[in-house]
mmCIF file of C-alpha atoms in Angstrom:
data_model
loop_
_atom_site.group_PDB
_atom_site.id
_atom_site.type_symbol
_atom_site.label_atom_id
_atom_site.label_comp_id
_atom_site.label_asym_id
_atom_site.label_seq_id
_atom_site.Cartn_x
_atom_site.Cartn_y
_atom_site.Cartn_z
ATOM 1 C CA MET B 56 0.272 9.905 28.947
ATOM 2 C CA ALA B 57 -0.058 9.113 25.241
ATOM 3 C CA GLU B 58 2.913 7.644 23.442
ATOM 4 C CA PRO B 59 4.602 10.097 21.026
ATOM 5 C CA PHE B 60 3.701 9.579 17.389
ATOM 6 C CA LEU B 61 6.372 7.671 15.483
ATOM 7 C CA PRO B 62 6.215 8.067 11.696
ATOM 8 C CA GLY B 63 8.124 4.890 10.858
ATOM 9 C CA PRO B 64 9.831 4.687 7.463
ATOM 10 C CA VAL B 65 8.751 7.524 5.142
ATOM 11 C CA LEU B 66 9.415 8.122 1.456
ATOM 12 C CA LEU B 67 9.062 11.727 0.311
ATOM 13 C CA LEU B 68 8.351 12.003 -3.413
ATOM 14 C CA GLY B 69 8.189 15.053 -5.608
ATOM 15 C CA ALA B 70 9.537 16.549 -8.808
ATOM 16 C CA PRO B 71 12.714 18.658 -8.895
ATOM 17 C CA GLY B 72 12.129 21.951 -7.076
ATOM 18 C CA VAL B 73 9.133 20.961 -4.917
ATOM 19 C CA GLY B 74 11.076 21.367 -1.674
ATOM 20 C CA LYS B 75 11.678 17.756 -0.616
ATOM 21 C CA GLY B 76 15.005 18.624 1.000
ATOM 22 C CA THR B 77 13.486 21.388 3.116
ATOM 23 C CA GLN B 78 10.598 19.184 4.228
ATOM 24 C CA ALA B 79 12.895 16.269 5.032
ATOM 25 C CA GLN B 80 14.981 18.508 7.297
ATOM 26 C CA LEU B 81 11.862 19.722 9.139
ATOM 27 C CA LEU B 82 10.520 16.185 9.626
ATOM 28 C CA MET B 83 13.896 15.062 10.931
ATOM 29 C CA ALA B 84 13.848 17.864 13.499
ATOM 30 C CA ASP B 85 10.207 17.279 14.503
ATOM 31 C CA TYR B 86 10.542 13.533 15.035
ATOM 32 C CA GLY B 87 14.236 13.092 15.814
ATOM 33 C CA ILE B 88 14.774 10.681 12.935
ATOM 34 C CA PRO B 89 17.548 10.462 10.305
ATOM 35 C CA GLN B 90 17.401 11.121 6.596
ATOM 36 C CA ILE B 91 18.760 8.172 4.628
ATOM 37 C CA SER B 92 20.225 9.144 1.275
ATOM 38 C CA THR B 93 21.459 6.516 -1.150
ATOM 39 C CA GLY B 94 24.026 9.035 -2.379
ATOM 40 C CA ASP B 95 25.399 9.441 1.148
ATOM 41 C CA ILE B 96 25.408 5.663 1.696
ATOM 42 C CA LEU B 97 27.283 5.136 -1.561
ATOM 43 C CA ARG B 98 29.899 7.790 -0.740
ATOM 44 C CA ASP B 99 30.325 6.359 2.774
ATOM 45 C CA ASN B 100 30.939 2.836 1.470
ATOM 46 C CA ILE B 101 33.441 4.131 -1.071
ATOM 47 C CA ALA B 102 35.239 6.239 1.559
ATOM 48 C CA ARG B 103 35.455 3.299 3.991
ATOM 49 C CA GLY B 104 36.641 0.972 1.250
ATOM 50 C CA THR B 105 34.002 -1.687 1.884
ATOM 51 C CA ASP B 106 33.661 -4.524 -0.613
ATOM 52 C CA LEU B 107 30.434 -2.962 -1.864
ATOM 53 C CA GLY B 108 32.083 0.461 -2.034
ATOM 54 C CA LYS B 109 34.986 -0.862 -4.095
ATOM 55 C CA ALA B 110 32.633 -2.665 -6.474
ATOM 56 C CA ALA B 111 30.417 0.419 -6.820
ATOM 57 C CA LYS B 112 33.398 2.702 -7.460
ATOM 58 C CA GLY B 113 34.637 0.353 -10.160
ATOM 59 C CA LEU B 114 31.301 0.569 -11.957
ATOM 60 C CA MET B 115 31.041 4.338 -11.546
ATOM 61 C CA ASP B 116 34.591 4.866 -12.830
ATOM 62 C CA GLN B 117 33.513 3.010 -15.972
ATOM 63 C CA GLY B 118 30.457 5.243 -16.318
ATOM 64 C CA GLN B 119 28.070 2.421 -15.394
ATOM 65 C CA LEU B 120 25.113 2.508 -13.022
ATOM 66 C CA VAL B 121 25.289 0.749 -9.678
ATOM 67 C CA SER B 122 22.878 -2.208 -9.763
ATOM 68 C CA ASP B 123 19.696 -2.435 -7.705
ATOM 69 C CA GLU B 124 21.205 -5.426 -5.901
ATOM 70 C CA MET B 125 24.199 -3.436 -4.701
ATOM 71 C CA VAL B 126 22.102 -0.446 -3.665
ATOM 72 C CA ASN B 127 19.665 -2.732 -1.830
ATOM 73 C CA GLU B 128 22.505 -4.369 0.080
ATOM 74 C CA MET B 129 23.895 -0.986 1.142
ATOM 75 C CA VAL B 130 20.456 0.197 2.238
ATOM 76 C CA GLY B 131 19.915 -3.021 4.172
ATOM 77 C CA ALA B 132 23.154 -2.447 6.096
ATOM 78 C CA ARG B 133 22.140 1.141 6.862
ATOM 79 C CA LEU B 134 18.724 0.027 8.154
ATOM 80 C CA ALA B 135 20.466 -2.275 10.623
ATOM 81 C CA GLN B 136 21.849 0.744 12.511
ATOM 82 C CA PRO B 137 20.103 1.727 15.771
ATOM 83 C CA ASP B 138 19.228 5.320 14.854
ATOM 84 C CA VAL B 139 16.428 4.162 12.496
ATOM 85 C CA LYS B 140 14.241 2.572 15.184
ATOM 86 C CA ARG B 141 11.992 5.644 15.537
ATOM 87 C CA GLY B 142 11.687 5.966 11.769
ATOM 88 C CA TYR B 143 13.569 7.598 8.923
ATOM 89 C CA ILE B 144 13.142 9.693 5.789
ATOM 90 C CA LEU B 145 14.263 7.995 2.580
ATOM 91 C CA ASP B 146 15.907 10.202 -0.039
ATOM 92 C CA GLY B 147 16.392 8.862 -3.565
ATOM 93 C CA TYR B 148 15.283 5.345 -2.683
ATOM 94 C CA PRO B 149 13.373 3.262 -3.670
ATOM 95 C CA ARG B 150 13.809 4.607 -7.171
ATOM 96 C CA THR B 151 12.542 1.575 -9.085
ATOM 97 C CA ILE B 152 9.823 -1.038 -8.649
ATOM 98 C CA GLY B 153 12.502 -3.640 -8.015
ATOM 99 C CA GLN B 154 13.908 -1.571 -5.153
ATOM 100 C CA ALA B 155 10.427 -0.950 -3.716
ATOM 101 C CA GLU B 156 9.583 -4.658 -3.738
ATOM 102 C CA TRP B 157 12.938 -5.545 -2.172
ATOM 103 C CA LEU B 158 12.430 -2.962 0.592
ATOM 104 C CA ASP B 159 8.921 -4.251 1.373
ATOM 105 C CA ALA B 160 10.275 -7.790 1.720
ATOM 106 C CA HIS B 161 13.257 -6.610 3.770
ATOM 107 C CA LEU B 162 11.038 -4.806 6.281
ATOM 108 C CA VAL B 163 8.919 -7.948 6.653
ATOM 109 C CA SER B 164 12.057 -10.016 7.259
ATOM 110 C CA LEU B 165 13.220 -7.518 9.891
ATOM 111 C CA GLU B 166 9.886 -7.913 11.684
ATOM 112 C CA GLN B 167 10.121 -11.680 11.614
ATOM 113 C CA SER B 168 13.704 -11.764 12.884
ATOM 114 C CA ALA B 169 13.154 -9.134 15.586
ATOM 115 C CA GLY B 170 9.832 -10.508 16.786
ATOM 116 C CA ALA B 171 8.487 -6.950 16.963
ATOM 117 C CA VAL B 172 6.331 -4.789 14.731
ATOM 118 C CA VAL B 173 8.281 -3.111 11.911
ATOM 119 C CA LEU B 174 6.118 -0.547 10.167
ATOM 120 C CA PRO B 175 5.897 -0.708 6.365
ATOM 121 C CA LEU B 176 7.060 2.200 4.277
ATOM 122 C CA VAL B 177 4.556 4.958 3.499
ATOM 123 C CA ALA B 178 4.969 7.456 0.656
ATOM 124 C CA VAL B 179 3.927 11.107 0.465
ATOM 125 C CA ASN B 180 4.132 12.974 -2.826
ATOM 126 C CA ILE B 181 4.580 16.768 -2.803
ATOM 127 C CA ARG B 182 2.652 18.063 -5.823
ATOM 128 C CA VAL B 183 3.407 21.415 -7.505
ATOM 129 C CA ASP B 184 2.254 22.565 -10.970
ATOM 130 C CA GLU B 185 5.051 22.087 -13.504
ATOM 131 C CA GLN B 186 4.890 25.705 -14.684
ATOM 132 C CA VAL B 187 5.473 26.856 -11.104
ATOM 133 C CA LEU B 188 8.376 24.421 -10.800
ATOM 134 C CA LEU B 189 9.831 25.716 -14.057
ATOM 135 C CA ARG B 190 9.843 29.252 -12.654
ATOM 136 C CA ARG B 191 11.280 28.093 -9.340
ATOM 137 C CA ILE B 192 14.210 26.467 -11.094
ATOM 138 C CA THR B 193 14.908 28.755 -14.052
ATOM 139 C CA GLY B 194 14.426 31.847 -11.875
ATOM 140 C CA ARG B 195 16.888 30.681 -9.218
ATOM 141 C CA ARG B 196 19.925 32.877 -8.590
ATOM 142 C CA ILE B 197 22.621 32.184 -5.976
ATOM 143 C CA CYS B 198 25.004 34.682 -4.391
ATOM 144 C CA SER B 199 28.585 33.903 -5.404
ATOM 145 C CA GLN B 200 29.799 34.737 -1.898
ATOM 146 C CA CYS B 201 27.231 34.045 0.865
ATOM 147 C CA LYS B 202 25.238 31.503 -1.222
ATOM 148 C CA HIS B 203 21.896 33.174 -0.368
ATOM 149 C CA ILE B 204 19.237 32.059 -2.852
ATOM 150 C CA TYR B 205 16.943 34.424 -4.778
ATOM 151 C CA ASN B 206 14.341 33.905 -7.468
ATOM 152 C CA VAL B 207 13.708 36.482 -10.176
ATOM 153 C CA TYR B 208 10.000 35.555 -10.216
ATOM 154 C CA PHE B 209 9.183 35.034 -6.536
ATOM 155 C CA LYS B 210 11.985 36.588 -4.444
ATOM 156 C CA ALA B 211 13.951 38.992 -6.595
ATOM 157 C CA PRO B 212 16.963 40.943 -5.287
ATOM 158 C CA LYS B 213 16.588 44.716 -4.894
ATOM 159 C CA ARG B 214 19.140 45.253 -7.669
ATOM 160 C CA GLU B 215 19.148 42.903 -10.614
ATOM 161 C CA GLY B 216 22.021 40.435 -10.449
ATOM 162 C CA ILE B 217 23.337 41.733 -7.103
ATOM 163 C CA CYS B 218 23.025 40.157 -3.650
ATOM 164 C CA ASP B 219 21.127 42.296 -1.123
ATOM 165 C CA ILE B 220 23.342 41.043 1.709
ATOM 166 C CA ASP B 221 26.918 41.532 0.528
ATOM 167 C CA GLY B 222 26.672 43.163 -2.908
ATOM 168 C CA ALA B 223 28.310 40.198 -4.639
ATOM 169 C CA PRO B 224 27.151 39.108 -8.108
ATOM 170 C CA LEU B 225 24.466 36.459 -8.365
ATOM 171 C CA GLN B 226 25.059 33.278 -10.319
ATOM 172 C CA HIS B 227 22.694 31.314 -12.552
ATOM 173 C CA ARG B 228 23.580 27.627 -12.420
ATOM 174 C CA SER B 229 24.148 26.003 -15.802
ATOM 175 C CA ASP B 230 21.606 23.253 -15.056
ATOM 176 C CA ASP B 231 18.872 25.715 -14.038
ATOM 177 C CA THR B 232 17.601 25.992 -17.612
ATOM 178 C CA GLU B 233 14.296 25.071 -19.243
ATOM 179 C CA ALA B 234 15.962 22.378 -21.370
ATOM 180 C CA ALA B 235 17.602 20.773 -18.328
ATOM 181 C CA PHE B 236 14.341 21.002 -16.381
ATOM 182 C CA THR B 237 12.439 19.258 -19.196
ATOM 183 C CA GLU B 238 14.922 16.364 -19.211
ATOM 184 C CA ARG B 239 14.845 16.056 -15.422
ATOM 185 C CA MET B 240 11.042 15.949 -15.488
ATOM 186 C CA LYS B 241 11.040 13.201 -18.123
ATOM 187 C CA ALA B 242 13.357 11.112 -15.962
ATOM 188 C CA TYR B 243 11.321 11.860 -12.850
ATOM 189 C CA HIS B 244 8.036 10.748 -14.411
ATOM 190 C CA ALA B 245 9.571 7.607 -15.884
ATOM 191 C CA LEU B 246 11.068 6.548 -12.552
ATOM 192 C CA THR B 247 8.487 7.803 -10.075
ATOM 193 C CA ALA B 248 5.147 6.935 -11.682
ATOM 194 C CA PRO B 249 5.574 3.150 -11.158
ATOM 195 C CA VAL B 250 6.756 3.677 -7.552
ATOM 196 C CA ILE B 251 3.719 5.857 -6.800
ATOM 197 C CA GLU B 252 1.436 3.225 -8.318
ATOM 198 C CA HIS B 253 3.101 0.531 -6.205
ATOM 199 C CA TYR B 254 2.410 2.270 -2.892
ATOM 200 C CA SER B 255 -0.954 3.657 -3.988
ATOM 201 C CA LYS B 256 -2.270 0.163 -4.778
ATOM 202 C CA GLN B 257 -1.350 -0.878 -1.248
ATOM 203 C CA GLY B 258 -3.065 2.124 0.326
ATOM 204 C CA ARG B 259 0.249 3.503 1.564
ATOM 205 C CA PHE B 260 0.328 6.726 -0.420
ATOM 206 C CA ARG B 261 -0.865 10.319 0.039
ATOM 207 C CA GLU B 262 -0.410 13.489 -1.983
ATOM 208 C CA VAL B 263 -0.120 17.038 -0.626
ATOM 209 C CA ASP B 264 -0.255 20.461 -2.287
ATOM 210 C CA GLY B 265 3.282 21.858 -2.290
ATOM 211 C CA ASP B 266 2.364 25.284 -3.669
ATOM 212 C CA ARG B 267 1.862 26.752 -0.192
ATOM 213 C CA SER B 268 4.014 28.037 2.637
ATOM 214 C CA VAL B 269 6.720 25.737 3.978
ATOM 215 C CA GLU B 270 4.838 25.474 7.268
ATOM 216 C CA ALA B 271 1.550 24.546 5.572
ATOM 217 C CA VAL B 272 3.226 21.831 3.513
ATOM 218 C CA THR B 273 4.901 20.400 6.622
ATOM 219 C CA ALA B 274 1.551 20.320 8.445
ATOM 220 C CA ALA B 275 -0.089 18.549 5.489
ATOM 221 C CA ILE B 276 2.679 15.934 5.340
ATOM 222 C CA GLU B 277 2.469 15.249 9.074
ATOM 223 C CA LEU B 278 -1.317 14.927 8.875
ATOM 224 C CA SER B 279 -0.921 12.461 5.985
ATOM 225 C CA LEU B 280 1.533 10.391 8.014
ATOM 226 C CA ARG B 281 -0.855 10.225 10.964
ATOM 227 C CA GLN B 282 -3.739 9.204 8.678
ATOM 228 C CA LEU B 283 -1.670 6.489 7.042
ATOM 229 C CA ARG B 284 -0.524 5.030 10.344
ATOM 230 C CA GLN B 285 -3.915 5.300 12.055
ATOM 231 C CA VAL B 286 -5.594 3.031 9.529
ATOM 232 C CA GLY B 287 -3.323 0.190 10.560
ATOM 233 C CA LEU B 288 -1.043 0.126 7.530
#
């Protein structure tokens, strides 16, 4: 009987609105692996009052960014937990070249200390045309009561501004504007382009078309993961 496919560490990339969160949840269910979010790790360290959490909270309270070194150390501690052995989905990390290089070296050190194969990180980018993303985000409306999500362009309610389910008014989030989207895209390109180049140069990168059904995108991501792992990376 063939061994089940293990995806190892996976980084899902994609601009705001491409559906990374949805795809991460599906991959977690399919493979039985956790999603590792730097935001969650940061909040956990702060809540537990760890030395790193206290230091990070001090910086954040002053409006400063948490350094790569601190984030790396928190991620390293999280990757020492047993639930990551089958693989994991990284969310929001690595966000910079420095973080990517640290993670590569950390995974190598884990392999050397464990005396067993530790798969390198592979990255899959979900690509959607920016005009489609703009409509996805600016057209989003959320029910004020049941939180069901609509889109005035792709999935409009039967009555404008009213939830089909409970008749409550729909809300338009203040950050779901074209101006906010433009700024988020600028930040995304500035941060993500070097990370994509880093993994692409090493042959550990694939891109999938995200302007399809959720199921089709999931299938494309899983095929990409199998291709990346089959070539011995």
